Coordinates of C-alpha atoms and ligand atoms in Angstrom, one line a residue:
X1 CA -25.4 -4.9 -16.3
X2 CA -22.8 -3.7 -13.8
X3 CA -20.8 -5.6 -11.4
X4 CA -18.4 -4.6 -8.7
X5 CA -15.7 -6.9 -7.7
X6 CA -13.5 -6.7 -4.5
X7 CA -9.7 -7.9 -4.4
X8 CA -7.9 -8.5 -0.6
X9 CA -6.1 -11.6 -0.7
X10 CA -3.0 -9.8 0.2
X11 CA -1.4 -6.8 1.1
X12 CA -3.7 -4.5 -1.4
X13 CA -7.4 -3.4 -0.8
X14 CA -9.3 -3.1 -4.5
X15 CA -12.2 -2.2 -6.0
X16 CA -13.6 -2.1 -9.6
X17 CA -16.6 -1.5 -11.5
X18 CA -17.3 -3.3 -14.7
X19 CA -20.0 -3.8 -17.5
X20 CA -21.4 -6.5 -19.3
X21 CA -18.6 -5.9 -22.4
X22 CA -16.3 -6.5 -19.5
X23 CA -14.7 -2.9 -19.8
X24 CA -13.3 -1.4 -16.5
X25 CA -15.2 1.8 -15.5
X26 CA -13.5 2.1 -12.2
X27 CA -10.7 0.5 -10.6
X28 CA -9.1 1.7 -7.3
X29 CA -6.1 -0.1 -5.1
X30 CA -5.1 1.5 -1.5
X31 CA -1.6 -0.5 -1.1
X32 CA -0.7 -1.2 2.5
X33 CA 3.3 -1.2 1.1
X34 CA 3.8 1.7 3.6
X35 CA 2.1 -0.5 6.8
X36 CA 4.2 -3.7 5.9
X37 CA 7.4 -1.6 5.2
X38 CA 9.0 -1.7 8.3
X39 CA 8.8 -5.9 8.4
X40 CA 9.9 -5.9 5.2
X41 CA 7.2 -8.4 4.1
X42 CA 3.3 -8.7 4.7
X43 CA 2.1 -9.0 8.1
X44 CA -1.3 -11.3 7.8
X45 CA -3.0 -9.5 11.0
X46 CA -2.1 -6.7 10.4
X47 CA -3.0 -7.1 6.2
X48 CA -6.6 -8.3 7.3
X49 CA -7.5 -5.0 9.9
X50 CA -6.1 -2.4 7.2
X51 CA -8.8 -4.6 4.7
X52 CA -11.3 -3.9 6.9
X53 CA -10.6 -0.2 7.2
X54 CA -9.8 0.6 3.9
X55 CA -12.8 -1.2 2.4
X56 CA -15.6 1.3 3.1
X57 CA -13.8 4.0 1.5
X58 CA -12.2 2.1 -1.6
X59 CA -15.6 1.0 -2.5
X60 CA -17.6 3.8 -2.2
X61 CA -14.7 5.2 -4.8
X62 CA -14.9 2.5 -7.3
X63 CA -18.7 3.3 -7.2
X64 CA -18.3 7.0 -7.3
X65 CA -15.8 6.9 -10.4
X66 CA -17.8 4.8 -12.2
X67 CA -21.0 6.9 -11.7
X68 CA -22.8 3.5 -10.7
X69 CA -25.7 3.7 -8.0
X70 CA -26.5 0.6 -5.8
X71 CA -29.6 -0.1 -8.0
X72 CA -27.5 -0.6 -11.0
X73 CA -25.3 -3.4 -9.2
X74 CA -26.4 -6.9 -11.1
X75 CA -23.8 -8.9 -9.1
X76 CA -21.2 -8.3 -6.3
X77 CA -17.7 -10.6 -6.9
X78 CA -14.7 -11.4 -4.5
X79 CA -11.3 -13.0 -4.4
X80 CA -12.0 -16.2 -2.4
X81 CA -9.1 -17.7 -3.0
X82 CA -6.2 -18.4 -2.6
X83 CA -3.8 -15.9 -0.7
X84 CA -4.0 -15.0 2.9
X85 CA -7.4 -16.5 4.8
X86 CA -7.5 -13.7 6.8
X87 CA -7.3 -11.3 4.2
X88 CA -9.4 -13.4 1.9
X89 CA -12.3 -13.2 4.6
X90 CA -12.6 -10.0 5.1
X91 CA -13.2 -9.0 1.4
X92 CA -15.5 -11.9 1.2
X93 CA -17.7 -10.9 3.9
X94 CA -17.6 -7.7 2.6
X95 CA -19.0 -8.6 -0.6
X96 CA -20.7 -11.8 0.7
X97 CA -23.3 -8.6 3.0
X98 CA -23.0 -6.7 -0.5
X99 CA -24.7 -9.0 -2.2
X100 CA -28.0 -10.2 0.1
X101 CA -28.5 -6.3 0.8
X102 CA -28.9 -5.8 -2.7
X103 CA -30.3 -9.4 -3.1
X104 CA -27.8 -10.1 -6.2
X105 CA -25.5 -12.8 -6.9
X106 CA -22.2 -13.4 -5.2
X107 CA -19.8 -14.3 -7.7
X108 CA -16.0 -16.3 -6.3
X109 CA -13.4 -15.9 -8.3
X110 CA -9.8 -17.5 -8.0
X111 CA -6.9 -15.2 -8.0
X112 CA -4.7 -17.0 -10.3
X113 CA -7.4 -17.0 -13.1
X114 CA -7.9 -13.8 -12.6
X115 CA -4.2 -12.3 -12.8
X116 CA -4.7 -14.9 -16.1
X117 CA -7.2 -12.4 -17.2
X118 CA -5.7 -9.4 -16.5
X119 CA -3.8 -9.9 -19.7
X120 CA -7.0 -9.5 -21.8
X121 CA -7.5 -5.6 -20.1
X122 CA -4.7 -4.2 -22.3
X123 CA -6.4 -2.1 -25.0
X124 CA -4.2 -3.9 -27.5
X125 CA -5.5 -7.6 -26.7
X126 CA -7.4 -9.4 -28.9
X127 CA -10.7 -10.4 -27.5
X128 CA -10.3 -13.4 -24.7
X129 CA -12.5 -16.1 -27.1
X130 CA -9.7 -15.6 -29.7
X131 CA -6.6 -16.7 -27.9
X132 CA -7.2 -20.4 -26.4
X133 CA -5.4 -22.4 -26.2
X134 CA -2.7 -20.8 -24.6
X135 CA 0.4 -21.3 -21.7
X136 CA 0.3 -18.9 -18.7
X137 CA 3.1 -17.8 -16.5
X138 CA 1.7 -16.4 -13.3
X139 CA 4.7 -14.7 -11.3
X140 CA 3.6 -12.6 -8.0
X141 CA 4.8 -12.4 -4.6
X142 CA 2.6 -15.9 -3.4
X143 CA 2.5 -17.9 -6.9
X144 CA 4.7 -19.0 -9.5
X145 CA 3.4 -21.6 -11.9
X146 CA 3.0 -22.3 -15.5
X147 CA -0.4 -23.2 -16.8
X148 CA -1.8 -24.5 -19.7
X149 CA -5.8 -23.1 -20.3
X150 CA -7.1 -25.0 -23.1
X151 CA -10.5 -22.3 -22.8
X152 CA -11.7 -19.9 -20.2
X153 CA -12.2 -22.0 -17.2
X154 CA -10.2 -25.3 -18.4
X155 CA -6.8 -25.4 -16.9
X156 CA -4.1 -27.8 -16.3
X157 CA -1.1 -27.1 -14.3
X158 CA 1.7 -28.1 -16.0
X159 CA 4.5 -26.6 -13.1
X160 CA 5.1 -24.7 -10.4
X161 CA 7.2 -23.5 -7.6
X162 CA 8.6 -26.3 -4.9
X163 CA 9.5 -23.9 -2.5
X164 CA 9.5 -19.7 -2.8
X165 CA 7.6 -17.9 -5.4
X166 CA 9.6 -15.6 -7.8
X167 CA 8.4 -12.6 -5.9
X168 CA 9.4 -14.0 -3.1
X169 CA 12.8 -14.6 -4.4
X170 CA 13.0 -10.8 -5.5
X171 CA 12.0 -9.2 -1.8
X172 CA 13.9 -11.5 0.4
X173 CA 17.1 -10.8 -2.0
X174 CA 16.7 -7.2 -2.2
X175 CA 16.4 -7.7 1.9
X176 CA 19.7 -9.3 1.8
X177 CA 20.5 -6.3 -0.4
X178 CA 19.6 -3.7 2.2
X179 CA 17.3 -2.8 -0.4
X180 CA 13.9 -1.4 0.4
X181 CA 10.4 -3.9 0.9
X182 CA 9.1 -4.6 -1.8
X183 CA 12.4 -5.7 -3.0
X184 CA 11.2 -6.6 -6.7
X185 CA 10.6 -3.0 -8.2
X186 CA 13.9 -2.2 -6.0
X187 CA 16.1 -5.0 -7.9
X188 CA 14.6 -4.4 -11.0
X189 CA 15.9 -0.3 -10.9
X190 CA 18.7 -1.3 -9.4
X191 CA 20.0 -3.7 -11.7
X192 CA 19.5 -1.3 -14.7
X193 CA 23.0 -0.2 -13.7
X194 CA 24.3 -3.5 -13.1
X195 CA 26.4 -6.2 -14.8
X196 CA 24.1 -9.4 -14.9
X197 CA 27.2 -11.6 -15.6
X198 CA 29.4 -10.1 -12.4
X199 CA 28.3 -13.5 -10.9
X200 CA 26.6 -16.9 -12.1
X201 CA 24.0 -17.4 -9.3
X202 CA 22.8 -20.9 -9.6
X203 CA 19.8 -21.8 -12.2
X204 CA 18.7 -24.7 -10.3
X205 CA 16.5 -27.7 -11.4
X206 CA 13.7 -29.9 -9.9
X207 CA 14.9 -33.5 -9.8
X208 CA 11.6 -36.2 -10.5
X209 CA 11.7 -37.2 -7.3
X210 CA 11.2 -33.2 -5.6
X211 CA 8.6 -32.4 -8.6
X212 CA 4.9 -32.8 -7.1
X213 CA 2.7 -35.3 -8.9
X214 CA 1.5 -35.1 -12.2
X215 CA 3.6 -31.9 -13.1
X216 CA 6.8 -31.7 -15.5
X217 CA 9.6 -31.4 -13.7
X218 CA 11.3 -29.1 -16.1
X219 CA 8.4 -26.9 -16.1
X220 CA 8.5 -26.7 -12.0
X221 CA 11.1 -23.8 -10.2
X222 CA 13.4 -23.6 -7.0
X223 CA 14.5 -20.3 -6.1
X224 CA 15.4 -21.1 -2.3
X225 CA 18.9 -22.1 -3.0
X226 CA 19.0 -18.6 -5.0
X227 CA 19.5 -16.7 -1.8
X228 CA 21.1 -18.8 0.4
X229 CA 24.1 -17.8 -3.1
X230 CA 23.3 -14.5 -2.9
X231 CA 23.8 -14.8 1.2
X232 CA 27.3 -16.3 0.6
X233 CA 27.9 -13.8 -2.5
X234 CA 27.4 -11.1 -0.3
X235 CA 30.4 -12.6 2.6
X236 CA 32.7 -12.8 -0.4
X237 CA 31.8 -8.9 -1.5
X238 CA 30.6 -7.1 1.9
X239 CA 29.3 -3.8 1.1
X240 CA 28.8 -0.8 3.6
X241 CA 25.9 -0.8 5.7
X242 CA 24.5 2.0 4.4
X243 CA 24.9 1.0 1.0
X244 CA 21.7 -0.4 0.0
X245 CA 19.7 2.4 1.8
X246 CA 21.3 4.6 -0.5
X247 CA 20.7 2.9 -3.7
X248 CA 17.2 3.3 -3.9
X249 CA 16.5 5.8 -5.9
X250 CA 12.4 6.3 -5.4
X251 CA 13.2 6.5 -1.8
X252 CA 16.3 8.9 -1.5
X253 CA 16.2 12.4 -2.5
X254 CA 19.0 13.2 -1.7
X255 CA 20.9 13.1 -5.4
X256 CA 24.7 13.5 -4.9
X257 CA 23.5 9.5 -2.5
X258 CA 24.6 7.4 -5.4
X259 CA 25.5 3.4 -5.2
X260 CA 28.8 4.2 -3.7
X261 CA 30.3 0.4 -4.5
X262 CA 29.6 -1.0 -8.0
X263 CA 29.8 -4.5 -7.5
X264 CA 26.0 -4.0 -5.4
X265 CA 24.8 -3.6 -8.6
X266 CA 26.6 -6.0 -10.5
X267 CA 25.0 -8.3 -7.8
X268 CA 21.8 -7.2 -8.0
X269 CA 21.9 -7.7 -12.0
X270 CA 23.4 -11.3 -11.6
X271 CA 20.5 -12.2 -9.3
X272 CA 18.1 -10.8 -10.8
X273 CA 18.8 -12.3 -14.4
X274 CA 19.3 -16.0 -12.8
X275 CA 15.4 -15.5 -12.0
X276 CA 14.8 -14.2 -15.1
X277 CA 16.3 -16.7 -17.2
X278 CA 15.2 -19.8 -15.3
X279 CA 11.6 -18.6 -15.9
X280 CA 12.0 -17.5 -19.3
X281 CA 13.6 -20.9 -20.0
X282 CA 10.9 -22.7 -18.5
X283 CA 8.3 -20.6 -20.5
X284 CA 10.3 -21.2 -23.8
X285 CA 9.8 -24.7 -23.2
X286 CA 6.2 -24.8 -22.3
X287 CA 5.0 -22.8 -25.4
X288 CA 7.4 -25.6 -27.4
X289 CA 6.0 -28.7 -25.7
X290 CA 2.6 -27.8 -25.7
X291 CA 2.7 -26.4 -29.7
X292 CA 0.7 -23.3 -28.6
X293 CA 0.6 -19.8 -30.6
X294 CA -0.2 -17.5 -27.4
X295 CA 1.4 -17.3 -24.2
X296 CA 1.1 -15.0 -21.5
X297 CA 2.8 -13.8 -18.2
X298 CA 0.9 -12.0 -15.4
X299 CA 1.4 -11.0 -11.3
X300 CA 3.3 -8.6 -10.1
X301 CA 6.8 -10.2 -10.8
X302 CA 5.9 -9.1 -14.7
X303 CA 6.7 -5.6 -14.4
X304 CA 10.1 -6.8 -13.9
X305 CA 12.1 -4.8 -17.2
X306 CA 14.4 -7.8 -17.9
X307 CA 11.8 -10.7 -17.8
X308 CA 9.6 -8.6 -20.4
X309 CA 12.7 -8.2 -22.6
X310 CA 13.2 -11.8 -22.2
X311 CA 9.7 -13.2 -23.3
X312 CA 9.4 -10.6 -26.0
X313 CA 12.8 -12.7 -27.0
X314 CA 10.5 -16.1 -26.7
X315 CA 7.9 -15.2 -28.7
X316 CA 10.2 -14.3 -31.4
X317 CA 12.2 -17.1 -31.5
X318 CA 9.2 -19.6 -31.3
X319 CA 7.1 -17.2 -33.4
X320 CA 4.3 -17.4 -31.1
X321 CA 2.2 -14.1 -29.5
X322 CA 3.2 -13.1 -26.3
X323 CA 0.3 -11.3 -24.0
X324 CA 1.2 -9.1 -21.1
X325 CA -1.2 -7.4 -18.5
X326 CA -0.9 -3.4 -18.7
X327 CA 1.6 -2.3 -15.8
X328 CA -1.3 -0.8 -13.4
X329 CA -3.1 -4.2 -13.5
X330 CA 0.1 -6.6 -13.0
X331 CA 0.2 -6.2 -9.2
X332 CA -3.2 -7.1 -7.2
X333 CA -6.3 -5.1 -8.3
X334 CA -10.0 -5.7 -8.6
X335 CA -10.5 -5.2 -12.5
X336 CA -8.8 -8.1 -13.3
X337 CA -11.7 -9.9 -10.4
X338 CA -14.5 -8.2 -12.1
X339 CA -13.6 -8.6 -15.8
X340 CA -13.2 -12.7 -15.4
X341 CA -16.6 -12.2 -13.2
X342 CA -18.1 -10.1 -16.0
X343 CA -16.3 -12.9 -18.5
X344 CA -19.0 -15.4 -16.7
X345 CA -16.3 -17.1 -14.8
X346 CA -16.8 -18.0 -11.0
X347 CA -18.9 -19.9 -9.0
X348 CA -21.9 -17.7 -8.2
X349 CA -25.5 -17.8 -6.5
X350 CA -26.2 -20.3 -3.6
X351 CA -22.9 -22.4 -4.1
X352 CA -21.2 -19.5 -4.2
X353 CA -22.6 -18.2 -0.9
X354 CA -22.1 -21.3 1.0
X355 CA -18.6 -21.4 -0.2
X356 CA -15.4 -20.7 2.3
X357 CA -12.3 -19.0 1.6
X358 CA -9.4 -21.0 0.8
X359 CA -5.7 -19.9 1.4
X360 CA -4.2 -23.3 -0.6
X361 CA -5.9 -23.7 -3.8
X362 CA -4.2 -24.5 -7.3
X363 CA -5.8 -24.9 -10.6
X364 CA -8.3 -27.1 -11.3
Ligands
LIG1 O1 0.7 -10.0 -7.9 P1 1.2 -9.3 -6.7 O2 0.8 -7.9 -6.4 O3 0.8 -10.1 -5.4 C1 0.7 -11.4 -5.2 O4 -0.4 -12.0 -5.7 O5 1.6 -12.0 -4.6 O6 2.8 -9.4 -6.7 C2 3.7 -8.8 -5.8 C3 5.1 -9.2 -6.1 C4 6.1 -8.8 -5.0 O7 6.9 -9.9 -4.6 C5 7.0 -7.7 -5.7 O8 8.3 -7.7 -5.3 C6 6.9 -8.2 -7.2 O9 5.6 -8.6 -7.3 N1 7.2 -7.2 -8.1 C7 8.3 -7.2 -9.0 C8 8.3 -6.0 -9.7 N2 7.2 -5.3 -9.3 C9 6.6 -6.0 -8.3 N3 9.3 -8.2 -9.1 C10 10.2 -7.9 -10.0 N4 10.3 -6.8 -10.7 C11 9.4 -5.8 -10.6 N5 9.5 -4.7 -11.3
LIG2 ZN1 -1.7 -11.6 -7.0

């Protein structure tokens, strides 16, 4: 049994072939990071054409790498949700004509569950049946939440974000920053340098009466107030205007360009580690209320250096196991889509057909 899954419920166009032990054969991701650059954040429109574009080609390599033929596809599976609806739709018509051409099963598959799963893809995991029950932080660009998943499939939210995401946190600092889009690997390289106690940038709460329904308010985040500090942070320290151009590394060859003013470090540090610590806090405390033995963290924002440093800490001071996703399947990709689908996760068949794409959902 083969499947291929499609992923375009954001700024990244992905592909992936997998078989029925779930192991990846192919997986390939064309980034649009260059297209959205110069807005210095994803553009929906113009997200949605480059899906449309890119597909084509990103599939036939997913199908070429994995040496699959069309005949040997049982099942064709798609992000439907959530992310951006245009983006979302494009992938899922794709995939939706897929499937009744090769009259096989379209399989749905939710986003969040399946950055969830992406932690099971490390060579080092223990098989996914083993470790339930278990707390999830998913950290990306679009979600932040914390999760309990009592099995594959049974989840209940235990808090999330009332206003930014982490990742969203990350890019529109480093924009503050002058640093370059996407501003979370740029922070996180740039903050290597840094002192993370040059400035105490607010860890702030969620009062009862902001936290949404049926969550734990200690177990929901903030991180808008976080920039308007690092807005005012930056009046009280104004750096060059060139400065932040310059500190980037990956995207300055020029070698003798180094961070000519210290303290944009030191700031970049201090920000980074106040979103660090709140959501290693808020993950400490999740593993300890709910008395699991297995947590995990997935999404893009778990690349971040720090925050991997800081839940290895949690696991050892609550003695539970701590399951990351390997690096290339952090940020958006399809073989984290088509493992969960090759799993036996997803709505599939006629439901699945009939169903729409949905930008909002959360776990059920
Ligand atoms: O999971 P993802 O690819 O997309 C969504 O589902 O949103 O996550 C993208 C996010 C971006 O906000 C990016 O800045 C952030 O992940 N990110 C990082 C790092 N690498 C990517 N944030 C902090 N540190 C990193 N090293
Ligand atoms: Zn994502």
């Amino acid at each position: 049994m083969r499947i291929l899954g499609l992923e375009t419920s954001c700024d990244e166009t992905a592909a992936a072939v997998a078989d029925e032990n779930h192991s990846i054969l192919s997986s390939v991701v064309s980034s649009q990071v260059e297209l959205h650059r110069p807005w210095r954040g994803v553009v929906p429109e113009l997200a949605s054409r480059q899906h449309l574009e890119n597909l084509p080609g990103v599939v036939g390599e997913a199908m070429a790498r994995s040496a699959t033929t069309w005949d040997r596809i049982d099942a064709v599976a798609a992000t439907t949700a959530p992310g951006l609806a245009s983006s979302l739709l494009v992938g899922v018509a794709f995939a939706k004509a897929l499937a009744l051409r090769l009259d096989k099963p379209f399989i749905a598959i939710n986003h969040l569950e399946a950055h969830l799963f992406s932690v099971f893809l490390a060579p080092e995991a223990p098989d996914w049946r083993d470790a339930f029950p278990l707390v999830a932080l998913i950290v990306s660009g679009g979600h932040t939440c914390l999760v309990r998943a009592e099995a594959l499939g049974v989840y209940r939210l235990l808090g999330r974000t009332v206003d930014d995401a982490a990742g969203e946190a990350f890019d529109k600092g480093a924009n503050l920053l002058g640093l370059e889009y996407p501003g979370g690997p740029a922070i996180d390289r740039c903050a290597q340098d840094g002192n993370p106690k040059f400035m105490a940038f607010p860890r702030s709460r969620v009062p009862s009466a902001a936290c949404p329904p049926g969550l734990v308010p200690e177990l929901c985040f903030s991180f808008s107030g976080l920039k308007t500090a690092l807005l005012y942070a930056l009046k009280k320290h104004p750096l060059s205007a060139d400065v932040g151009r310059v500190a980037d590394p990956a995207h300055e060859p020029n070698p003798k360009s180094k961070i000519q003013n210290p303290k944009y470090t030191d700031l970049a540090a201090s920000y980074q580690e106040a979103i660090v610590d709140v959501l290693a806090d808020k993950v400490e405390k999740a593993v300890r209320r709910e008395g699991v033995r297995t947590f995990v963290a997935a999404g893009g924002v778990s690349l971040n250096r720090r925050l991997r440093e800081r839940l290895q800490r949690v696991a050892a001071s609550t003695g539970t196991r701590l399951l990351l996703a390997p690096p290339s399947f952090c940020m958006d990709n399809a073989a984290m889509v088509v493992a969960l689908a090759a799993a036996g996760q997803g709505l599939r068949g006629k439901d699945a057909m009939a169903l729409d794409v949905c930008p909002n959902v959360d776990w059920g």
